[in-house]
Amino acid sequence: QVQLVEYGGGSVQAGDSLMISCAAPGRNIVRDAMGWFRQPPGKEIEFVSTINWSSGRTVYADSVKGRFTISRDNARNTIYLQMNGLKPEDTAVYYCALTQGGTYGYTPTRAADMDYWGSGTLVTVSS
């Protein structure tokens, strides 16, 4: 079983920045991919961004491209999501997820492709 622990989240104003992080303590994640999905109030879960651990390849949803940046810290088994220029439509519960194994550079974008999930952290953006 893989444990994913999310940190950060909170309430900000439109245009502000916020960073959330997710740790996978004890996990050998060399061949995994990790990422973020979000679920806005009353809506389905949607893809935000993923990063392949070995290659560093990243992929973003069009809605966050140019505003959000995903990164990883090998030593801390942690990924980060730096969110700039936040908009009210970014309000959601953000979930960290991990998919194990996979090919080099694999960056899944579907929730169904992820194997493990964190409990989520709420980000609220006010106008």
Short mmCIF file of N, CA, C and O in Angstrom, two decimals:
data_model
loop_
_atom_site.label_atom_id
_atom_site.label_comp_id
_atom_site.label_asym_id
_atom_site.label_seq_id
_atom_site.Cartn_x
_atom_site.Cartn_y
_atom_site.Cartn_z
N GLN A 1 0.84 -1.19 0.00
CA GLN A 1 0.00 0.00 0.00
C GLN A 1 0.88 1.25 0.00
O GLN A 1 1.85 1.31 0.74
N VAL A 2 0.54 2.21 -0.80
CA VAL A 2 1.29 3.45 -0.91
C VAL A 2 0.51 4.56 -0.21
O VAL A 2 -0.67 4.77 -0.48
N GLN A 3 1.18 5.25 0.67
CA GLN A 3 0.55 6.37 1.36
C GLN A 3 0.96 7.67 0.68
O GLN A 3 2.15 7.90 0.42
N LEU A 4 0.01 8.51 0.38
CA LEU A 4 0.25 9.82 -0.19
C LEU A 4 -0.29 10.87 0.77
O LEU A 4 -1.45 10.83 1.14
N VAL A 5 0.59 11.79 1.16
CA VAL A 5 0.22 12.80 2.15
C VAL A 5 0.33 14.17 1.52
O VAL A 5 1.41 14.56 1.07
N GLU A 6 -0.77 14.88 1.47
CA GLU A 6 -0.81 16.20 0.86
C GLU A 6 -0.65 17.29 1.90
O GLU A 6 -1.11 17.15 3.03
N TYR A 7 -0.02 18.39 1.46
CA TYR A 7 0.18 19.55 2.33
C TYR A 7 -0.18 20.80 1.54
O TYR A 7 -0.06 20.87 0.33
N GLY A 8 -0.58 21.82 2.28
CA GLY A 8 -0.91 23.08 1.64
C GLY A 8 -2.40 23.22 1.46
O GLY A 8 -3.18 22.59 2.17
N GLY A 9 -2.80 24.01 0.52
CA GLY A 9 -4.21 24.30 0.34
C GLY A 9 -4.61 25.47 1.21
O GLY A 9 -3.84 25.95 2.03
N GLY A 10 -5.83 25.93 1.00
CA GLY A 10 -6.31 27.06 1.77
C GLY A 10 -7.12 28.00 0.92
O GLY A 10 -7.49 27.67 -0.22
N SER A 11 -7.39 29.18 1.47
CA SER A 11 -8.21 30.19 0.79
C SER A 11 -7.35 31.36 0.36
O SER A 11 -6.59 31.89 1.18
N VAL A 12 -7.47 31.75 -0.90
CA VAL A 12 -6.71 32.87 -1.45
C VAL A 12 -7.62 33.72 -2.31
O VAL A 12 -8.76 33.35 -2.60
N GLN A 13 -7.08 34.87 -2.72
CA GLN A 13 -7.80 35.77 -3.61
C GLN A 13 -7.39 35.50 -5.05
O GLN A 13 -6.30 34.98 -5.31
N ALA A 14 -8.26 35.85 -5.96
CA ALA A 14 -7.94 35.70 -7.38
C ALA A 14 -6.65 36.47 -7.69
O ALA A 14 -6.46 37.59 -7.22
N GLY A 15 -5.80 35.82 -8.47
CA GLY A 15 -4.51 36.41 -8.82
C GLY A 15 -3.38 36.01 -7.90
O GLY A 15 -2.20 36.20 -8.24
N ASP A 16 -3.72 35.45 -6.75
CA ASP A 16 -2.69 35.03 -5.80
C ASP A 16 -2.02 33.74 -6.25
O ASP A 16 -2.44 33.08 -7.21
N SER A 17 -0.96 33.39 -5.52
CA SER A 17 -0.23 32.15 -5.76
C SER A 17 -0.34 31.24 -4.54
O SER A 17 -0.52 31.72 -3.41
N LEU A 18 -0.18 29.96 -4.80
CA LEU A 18 -0.26 28.97 -3.72
C LEU A 18 0.50 27.74 -4.17
O LEU A 18 0.50 27.39 -5.36
N MET A 19 1.17 27.09 -3.21
CA MET A 19 1.86 25.84 -3.51
C MET A 19 1.28 24.72 -2.65
O MET A 19 1.11 24.89 -1.45
N ILE A 20 1.01 23.62 -3.27
CA ILE A 20 0.62 22.42 -2.55
C ILE A 20 1.66 21.34 -2.83
O ILE A 20 2.35 21.39 -3.86
N SER A 21 1.79 20.41 -1.90
CA SER A 21 2.78 19.36 -2.06
C SER A 21 2.20 18.02 -1.66
O SER A 21 1.18 17.95 -0.98
N CYS A 22 2.90 16.97 -2.08
CA CYS A 22 2.45 15.62 -1.80
C CYS A 22 3.67 14.74 -1.60
O CYS A 22 4.53 14.66 -2.49
N ALA A 23 3.73 14.07 -0.47
CA ALA A 23 4.84 13.18 -0.16
C ALA A 23 4.40 11.73 -0.24
O ALA A 23 3.26 11.40 0.08
N ALA A 24 5.34 10.88 -0.65
CA ALA A 24 5.12 9.43 -0.70
C ALA A 24 6.19 8.78 0.17
O ALA A 24 7.15 8.21 -0.33
N PRO A 25 6.03 8.84 1.47
CA PRO A 25 7.08 8.36 2.37
C PRO A 25 7.35 6.87 2.22
O PRO A 25 6.42 6.06 2.16
N GLY A 26 8.64 6.54 2.08
CA GLY A 26 9.03 5.15 2.01
C GLY A 26 8.84 4.49 0.67
O GLY A 26 9.17 3.31 0.50
N ARG A 27 8.34 5.21 -0.29
CA ARG A 27 8.06 4.62 -1.60
C ARG A 27 9.27 4.78 -2.52
O ARG A 27 9.84 5.86 -2.62
N ASN A 28 9.66 3.71 -3.20
CA ASN A 28 10.69 3.79 -4.24
C ASN A 28 10.00 4.17 -5.54
O ASN A 28 9.46 3.32 -6.25
N ILE A 29 9.98 5.45 -5.83
CA ILE A 29 9.13 5.93 -6.92
C ILE A 29 9.91 6.22 -8.19
O ILE A 29 9.49 7.01 -9.02
N VAL A 30 11.02 5.56 -8.37
CA VAL A 30 11.87 5.82 -9.53
C VAL A 30 11.13 5.58 -10.83
O VAL A 30 11.28 6.34 -11.80
N ARG A 31 10.30 4.55 -10.89
CA ARG A 31 9.63 4.20 -12.15
C ARG A 31 8.18 4.63 -12.16
O ARG A 31 7.43 4.28 -13.06
N ASP A 32 7.75 5.41 -11.19
CA ASP A 32 6.36 5.82 -11.10
C ASP A 32 6.13 7.17 -11.77
O ASP A 32 7.08 7.87 -12.14
N ALA A 33 4.89 7.50 -11.89
CA ALA A 33 4.48 8.85 -12.26
C ALA A 33 3.53 9.34 -11.17
O ALA A 33 2.75 8.57 -10.62
N MET A 34 3.62 10.61 -10.87
CA MET A 34 2.75 11.21 -9.86
C MET A 34 2.12 12.47 -10.43
O MET A 34 2.64 13.06 -11.39
N GLY A 35 1.02 12.85 -9.85
CA GLY A 35 0.40 14.05 -10.38
C GLY A 35 -0.75 14.53 -9.53
O GLY A 35 -0.98 14.06 -8.41
N TRP A 36 -1.46 15.49 -10.11
CA TRP A 36 -2.57 16.15 -9.44
C TRP A 36 -3.83 16.11 -10.30
O TRP A 36 -3.77 16.35 -11.50
N PHE A 37 -4.90 15.81 -9.63
CA PHE A 37 -6.23 15.92 -10.20
C PHE A 37 -7.03 16.81 -9.27
O PHE A 37 -6.65 17.01 -8.12
N ARG A 38 -8.13 17.33 -9.75
CA ARG A 38 -8.96 18.18 -8.89
C ARG A 38 -10.43 17.93 -9.15
O ARG A 38 -10.82 17.50 -10.24
N GLN A 39 -11.22 18.21 -8.13
CA GLN A 39 -12.66 18.06 -8.25
C GLN A 39 -13.33 19.35 -7.79
O GLN A 39 -13.42 19.62 -6.59
N PRO A 40 -13.79 20.16 -8.75
CA PRO A 40 -14.52 21.39 -8.39
C PRO A 40 -15.85 21.04 -7.74
O PRO A 40 -16.38 19.93 -7.95
N PRO A 41 -16.42 21.96 -6.98
CA PRO A 41 -17.70 21.67 -6.32
C PRO A 41 -18.78 21.26 -7.31
O PRO A 41 -19.03 21.96 -8.30
N GLY A 42 -19.40 20.14 -7.06
CA GLY A 42 -20.49 19.67 -7.90
C GLY A 42 -20.09 19.14 -9.26
O GLY A 42 -20.96 18.90 -10.11
N LYS A 43 -18.79 18.97 -9.49
CA LYS A 43 -18.34 18.51 -10.80
C LYS A 43 -17.53 17.23 -10.69
O LYS A 43 -17.17 16.80 -9.60
N GLU A 44 -17.22 16.66 -11.85
CA GLU A 44 -16.41 15.45 -11.89
C GLU A 44 -14.93 15.77 -11.64
O GLU A 44 -14.48 16.90 -11.86
N ILE A 45 -14.20 14.75 -11.26
CA ILE A 45 -12.76 14.93 -11.07
C ILE A 45 -12.12 15.17 -12.43
O ILE A 45 -12.54 14.61 -13.45
N GLU A 46 -11.11 16.04 -12.45
CA GLU A 46 -10.45 16.38 -13.71
C GLU A 46 -8.94 16.40 -13.55
O GLU A 46 -8.41 16.66 -12.48
N PHE A 47 -8.27 16.16 -14.64
CA PHE A 47 -6.82 16.13 -14.68
C PHE A 47 -6.25 17.53 -14.55
O PHE A 47 -6.80 18.49 -15.12
N VAL A 48 -5.15 17.66 -13.82
CA VAL A 48 -4.43 18.92 -13.70
C VAL A 48 -3.03 18.80 -14.30
O VAL A 48 -2.68 19.51 -15.23
N SER A 49 -2.22 17.90 -13.74
CA SER A 49 -0.84 17.78 -14.20
C SER A 49 -0.23 16.49 -13.66
O SER A 49 -0.59 16.05 -12.57
N THR A 50 0.68 15.90 -14.43
CA THR A 50 1.44 14.77 -13.95
C THR A 50 2.91 14.92 -14.34
O THR A 50 3.24 15.66 -15.28
N ILE A 51 3.76 14.22 -13.60
CA ILE A 51 5.19 14.23 -13.85
C ILE A 51 5.70 12.80 -13.78
O ILE A 51 5.33 12.04 -12.88
N ASN A 52 6.52 12.44 -14.74
CA ASN A 52 7.16 11.13 -14.72
C ASN A 52 8.43 11.24 -13.90
O ASN A 52 9.27 12.11 -14.17
N TRP A 53 8.56 10.34 -12.93
CA TRP A 53 9.64 10.50 -11.97
C TRP A 53 11.02 10.33 -12.60
O TRP A 53 11.96 11.06 -12.31
N SER A 54 11.18 9.35 -13.47
CA SER A 54 12.50 9.05 -14.02
C SER A 54 12.93 10.05 -15.10
O SER A 54 14.08 10.46 -15.15
N SER A 55 12.00 10.44 -15.96
CA SER A 55 12.37 11.32 -17.06
C SER A 55 12.18 12.80 -16.74
O SER A 55 12.79 13.65 -17.39
N GLY A 56 11.32 13.08 -15.77
CA GLY A 56 11.00 14.47 -15.49
C GLY A 56 9.99 15.06 -16.45
O GLY A 56 9.66 16.25 -16.36
N ARG A 57 9.50 14.26 -17.36
CA ARG A 57 8.52 14.75 -18.33
C ARG A 57 7.25 15.18 -17.60
O ARG A 57 6.79 14.52 -16.70
N THR A 58 6.70 16.31 -18.01
CA THR A 58 5.49 16.84 -17.40
C THR A 58 4.42 17.06 -18.45
O THR A 58 4.70 17.26 -19.64
N VAL A 59 3.19 17.05 -17.99
CA VAL A 59 2.06 17.34 -18.86
C VAL A 59 1.03 18.11 -18.05
O VAL A 59 0.90 17.90 -16.84
N TYR A 60 0.34 19.02 -18.72
CA TYR A 60 -0.62 19.89 -18.04
C TYR A 60 -1.95 19.92 -18.78
O TYR A 60 -2.00 19.82 -20.00
N ALA A 61 -3.01 20.14 -18.01
CA ALA A 61 -4.30 20.44 -18.62
C ALA A 61 -4.22 21.82 -19.25
O ALA A 61 -3.51 22.70 -18.76
N ASP A 62 -4.96 22.02 -20.33
CA ASP A 62 -4.94 23.31 -21.01
C ASP A 62 -5.38 24.44 -20.08
O ASP A 62 -4.89 25.57 -20.19
N SER A 63 -6.27 24.13 -19.16
CA SER A 63 -6.82 25.16 -18.28
C SER A 63 -5.80 25.72 -17.30
O SER A 63 -6.00 26.81 -16.74
N VAL A 64 -4.70 25.01 -17.07
CA VAL A 64 -3.70 25.47 -16.10
C VAL A 64 -2.35 25.72 -16.75
O VAL A 64 -1.42 26.22 -16.08
N LYS A 65 -2.21 25.40 -18.02
CA LYS A 65 -0.93 25.55 -18.69
C LYS A 65 -0.49 27.01 -18.66
O LYS A 65 -1.27 27.92 -18.93
N GLY A 66 0.77 27.21 -18.28
CA GLY A 66 1.30 28.57 -18.18
C GLY A 66 1.09 29.22 -16.84
O GLY A 66 1.70 30.25 -16.55
N ARG A 67 0.24 28.63 -16.01
CA ARG A 67 -0.02 29.18 -14.68
C ARG A 67 0.47 28.23 -13.58
O ARG A 67 0.93 28.70 -12.53
N PHE A 68 0.36 26.94 -13.79
CA PHE A 68 0.75 25.95 -12.80
C PHE A 68 2.05 25.28 -13.23
O PHE A 68 2.29 25.07 -14.42
N THR A 69 2.86 24.91 -12.24
CA THR A 69 4.09 24.19 -12.50
C THR A 69 4.21 23.03 -11.53
O THR A 69 4.13 23.23 -10.31
N ILE A 70 4.41 21.84 -12.08
CA ILE A 70 4.63 20.66 -11.26
C ILE A 70 6.12 20.37 -11.20
O ILE A 70 6.84 20.57 -12.20
N SER A 71 6.60 19.94 -10.05
CA SER A 71 8.01 19.61 -9.90
C SER A 71 8.15 18.49 -8.89
O SER A 71 7.18 18.14 -8.20
N ARG A 72 9.36 17.94 -8.81
CA ARG A 72 9.59 16.82 -7.88
C ARG A 72 10.88 17.04 -7.13
O ARG A 72 11.81 17.72 -7.61
N ASP A 73 10.93 16.45 -5.95
CA ASP A 73 12.14 16.46 -5.11
C ASP A 73 12.49 15.01 -4.84
O ASP A 73 11.81 14.34 -4.07
N ASN A 74 13.54 14.54 -5.48
CA ASN A 74 13.90 13.13 -5.36
C ASN A 74 14.21 12.74 -3.92
O ASN A 74 13.84 11.68 -3.45
N ALA A 75 14.93 13.60 -3.24
CA ALA A 75 15.38 13.28 -1.89
C ALA A 75 14.21 13.17 -0.90
O ALA A 75 14.27 12.40 0.05
N ARG A 76 13.17 13.93 -1.17
CA ARG A 76 12.03 13.96 -0.24
C ARG A 76 10.84 13.14 -0.72
O ARG A 76 9.81 13.12 -0.07
N ASN A 77 11.00 12.48 -1.88
CA ASN A 77 9.86 11.72 -2.42
C ASN A 77 8.61 12.57 -2.46
O ASN A 77 7.51 12.13 -2.07
N THR A 78 8.76 13.77 -2.96
CA THR A 78 7.68 14.75 -2.88
C THR A 78 7.49 15.44 -4.23
O THR A 78 8.47 15.71 -4.94
N ILE A 79 6.24 15.68 -4.57
CA ILE A 79 5.95 16.53 -5.72
C ILE A 79 5.29 17.82 -5.23
O ILE A 79 4.69 17.85 -4.16
N TYR A 80 5.43 18.83 -6.05
CA TYR A 80 4.88 20.13 -5.72
C TYR A 80 4.02 20.63 -6.89
O TYR A 80 4.27 20.27 -8.04
N LEU A 81 3.04 21.42 -6.56
CA LEU A 81 2.27 22.11 -7.59
C LEU A 81 2.25 23.58 -7.23
O LEU A 81 1.58 23.99 -6.27
N GLN A 82 3.02 24.36 -7.98
CA GLN A 82 3.03 25.81 -7.80
C GLN A 82 1.93 26.39 -8.67
O GLN A 82 1.93 26.22 -9.89
N MET A 83 1.01 27.07 -8.03
CA MET A 83 -0.16 27.61 -8.72
C MET A 83 -0.09 29.14 -8.67
O MET A 83 -0.15 29.73 -7.60
N ASN A 84 0.06 29.74 -9.84
CA ASN A 84 0.11 31.19 -9.96
C ASN A 84 -1.11 31.71 -10.72
O ASN A 84 -1.73 30.97 -11.47
N GLY A 85 -1.41 32.96 -10.51
CA GLY A 85 -2.55 33.54 -11.22
C GLY A 85 -3.84 32.79 -10.99
O GLY A 85 -4.61 32.54 -11.92
N LEU A 86 -4.08 32.44 -9.75
CA LEU A 86 -5.26 31.61 -9.44
C LEU A 86 -6.55 32.33 -9.80
O LEU A 86 -6.67 33.56 -9.65
N LYS A 87 -7.50 31.55 -10.26
CA LYS A 87 -8.81 32.05 -10.67
C LYS A 87 -9.89 31.36 -9.83
O LYS A 87 -9.68 30.25 -9.33
N PRO A 88 -11.05 31.98 -9.70
CA PRO A 88 -12.13 31.32 -8.95
C PRO A 88 -12.46 29.93 -9.48
O PRO A 88 -12.82 29.05 -8.71
N GLU A 89 -12.31 29.74 -10.78
CA GLU A 89 -12.61 28.42 -11.35
C GLU A 89 -11.57 27.36 -11.00
O GLU A 89 -11.75 26.18 -11.31
N ASP A 90 -10.49 27.77 -10.34
CA ASP A 90 -9.51 26.80 -9.83
C ASP A 90 -9.94 26.23 -8.48
O ASP A 90 -9.30 25.31 -7.96
N THR A 91 -11.01 26.76 -7.91
CA THR A 91 -11.50 26.25 -6.65
C THR A 91 -11.89 24.78 -6.78
O THR A 91 -12.67 24.41 -7.66
N ALA A 92 -11.30 23.95 -5.92
CA ALA A 92 -11.53 22.51 -6.01
C ALA A 92 -10.82 21.81 -4.86
O ALA A 92 -9.97 22.41 -4.18
N VAL A 93 -11.16 20.56 -4.68
CA VAL A 93 -10.33 19.68 -3.85
C VAL A 93 -9.26 19.09 -4.77
O VAL A 93 -9.59 18.50 -5.80
N TYR A 94 -8.03 19.29 -4.41
CA TYR A 94 -6.91 18.81 -5.21
C TYR A 94 -6.40 17.49 -4.63
O TYR A 94 -6.09 17.40 -3.44
N TYR A 95 -6.33 16.50 -5.50
CA TYR A 95 -5.89 15.16 -5.09
C TYR A 95 -4.54 14.83 -5.70
O TYR A 95 -4.35 15.00 -6.91
N CYS A 96 -3.66 14.31 -4.87
CA CYS A 96 -2.40 13.77 -5.35
C CYS A 96 -2.64 12.31 -5.73
O CYS A 96 -3.42 11.61 -5.07
N ALA A 97 -1.99 11.86 -6.78
CA ALA A 97 -2.16 10.49 -7.22
C ALA A 97 -0.86 9.93 -7.76
O ALA A 97 0.01 10.70 -8.20
N LEU A 98 -0.75 8.63 -7.72
CA LEU A 98 0.47 7.94 -8.18
C LEU A 98 0.08 6.73 -9.00
O LEU A 98 -0.86 6.00 -8.65
N THR A 99 0.80 6.54 -10.08
CA THR A 99 0.65 5.31 -10.87
C THR A 99 2.00 4.61 -10.86
O THR A 99 3.03 5.23 -11.07
N GLN A 100 1.99 3.34 -10.58
CA GLN A 100 3.25 2.62 -10.37
C GLN A 100 3.73 1.98 -11.67
O GLN A 100 2.96 1.56 -12.52
N GLY A 101 5.07 1.93 -11.79
CA GLY A 101 5.66 1.35 -12.97
C GLY A 101 5.42 2.19 -14.20
O GLY A 101 5.36 3.41 -14.13
N GLY A 102 5.26 1.55 -15.33
CA GLY A 102 5.02 2.28 -16.56
C GLY A 102 6.30 2.50 -17.34
O GLY A 102 7.40 2.32 -16.83
N THR A 103 6.15 2.90 -18.56
CA THR A 103 7.30 3.11 -19.43
C THR A 103 7.97 4.44 -19.12
O THR A 103 7.39 5.32 -18.48
N TYR A 104 9.19 4.57 -19.60
CA TYR A 104 9.95 5.80 -19.40
C TYR A 104 9.20 6.96 -20.02
O TYR A 104 8.83 6.92 -21.18
N GLY A 105 8.98 7.99 -19.22
CA GLY A 105 8.29 9.16 -19.73
C GLY A 105 6.78 9.10 -19.65
O GLY A 105 6.11 10.05 -20.05
N TYR A 106 6.25 8.00 -19.13
CA TYR A 106 4.80 7.83 -19.05
C TYR A 106 4.20 8.89 -18.13
O TYR A 106 4.60 9.01 -16.97
N THR A 107 3.26 9.65 -18.65
CA THR A 107 2.59 10.69 -17.87
C THR A 107 1.09 10.55 -18.08
O THR A 107 0.52 11.14 -19.00
N PRO A 108 0.44 9.78 -17.23
CA PRO A 108 -1.00 9.56 -17.39
C PRO A 108 -1.80 10.82 -17.17
O PRO A 108 -1.40 11.71 -16.40
N THR A 109 -2.94 10.89 -17.83
CA THR A 109 -3.83 12.03 -17.70
C THR A 109 -5.24 11.63 -17.29
O THR A 109 -6.10 12.50 -17.13
N ARG A 110 -5.47 10.35 -17.16
CA ARG A 110 -6.80 9.88 -16.78
C ARG A 110 -6.79 9.41 -15.32
O ARG A 110 -5.88 8.69 -14.91
N ALA A 111 -7.81 9.76 -14.58
CA ALA A 111 -7.91 9.33 -13.20
C ALA A 111 -7.91 7.81 -13.09
O ALA A 111 -7.35 7.25 -12.15
N ALA A 112 -8.50 7.16 -14.08
CA ALA A 112 -8.59 5.70 -14.05
C ALA A 112 -7.23 5.03 -14.16
O ALA A 112 -7.08 3.85 -13.83
N ASP A 113 -6.23 5.77 -14.62
CA ASP A 113 -4.89 5.20 -14.78
C ASP A 113 -4.04 5.31 -13.52
O ASP A 113 -2.92 4.81 -13.49
N MET A 114 -4.54 5.98 -12.52
CA MET A 114 -3.78 6.17 -11.28
C MET A 114 -4.11 5.07 -10.29
O MET A 114 -5.26 4.63 -10.18
N ASP A 115 -3.08 4.62 -9.56
CA ASP A 115 -3.24 3.48 -8.66
C ASP A 115 -3.51 3.87 -7.22
O ASP A 115 -4.18 3.14 -6.48
N TYR A 116 -2.95 4.97 -6.79
CA TYR A 116 -3.08 5.39 -5.40
C TYR A 116 -3.45 6.87 -5.33
O TYR A 116 -3.02 7.65 -6.19
N TRP A 117 -4.18 7.21 -4.28
CA TRP A 117 -4.69 8.56 -4.15
C TRP A 117 -4.48 9.08 -2.73
O TRP A 117 -4.55 8.33 -1.76
N GLY A 118 -4.25 10.38 -2.64
CA GLY A 118 -4.25 11.04 -1.35
C GLY A 118 -5.68 11.38 -0.96
O GLY A 118 -6.63 11.14 -1.72
N SER A 119 -5.83 11.97 0.20
CA SER A 119 -7.16 12.28 0.72
C SER A 119 -7.70 13.62 0.22
O SER A 119 -8.88 13.90 0.39
N GLY A 120 -6.83 14.41 -0.40
CA GLY A 120 -7.27 15.67 -0.98
C GLY A 120 -7.02 16.86 -0.08
O GLY A 120 -7.03 16.75 1.14
N THR A 121 -6.81 18.01 -0.72
CA THR A 121 -6.66 19.26 0.01
C THR A 121 -7.47 20.33 -0.73
O THR A 121 -7.44 20.42 -1.96
N LEU A 122 -8.21 21.13 0.02
CA LEU A 122 -9.12 22.11 -0.58
C LEU A 122 -8.39 23.41 -0.89
O LEU A 122 -7.69 23.97 -0.04
N VAL A 123 -8.58 23.88 -2.10
CA VAL A 123 -8.10 25.18 -2.53
C VAL A 123 -9.31 26.02 -2.91
O VAL A 123 -10.10 25.62 -3.78
N THR A 124 -9.47 27.17 -2.26
CA THR A 124 -10.60 28.05 -2.53
C THR A 124 -10.06 29.39 -3.01
O THR A 124 -9.24 30.01 -2.34
N VAL A 125 -10.53 29.83 -4.16
CA VAL A 125 -10.10 31.10 -4.74
C VAL A 125 -11.30 32.02 -4.83
O VAL A 125 -12.27 31.73 -5.52
N SER A 126 -11.19 33.14 -4.15
CA SER A 126 -12.28 34.12 -4.12
C SER A 126 -12.02 35.24 -5.11
O SER A 126 -10.88 35.65 -5.30
N SER A 127 -13.09 35.74 -5.70
CA SER A 127 -12.95 36.83 -6.67
C SER A 127 -12.90 38.18 -5.98
O SER A 127 -13.17 38.31 -4.81
#
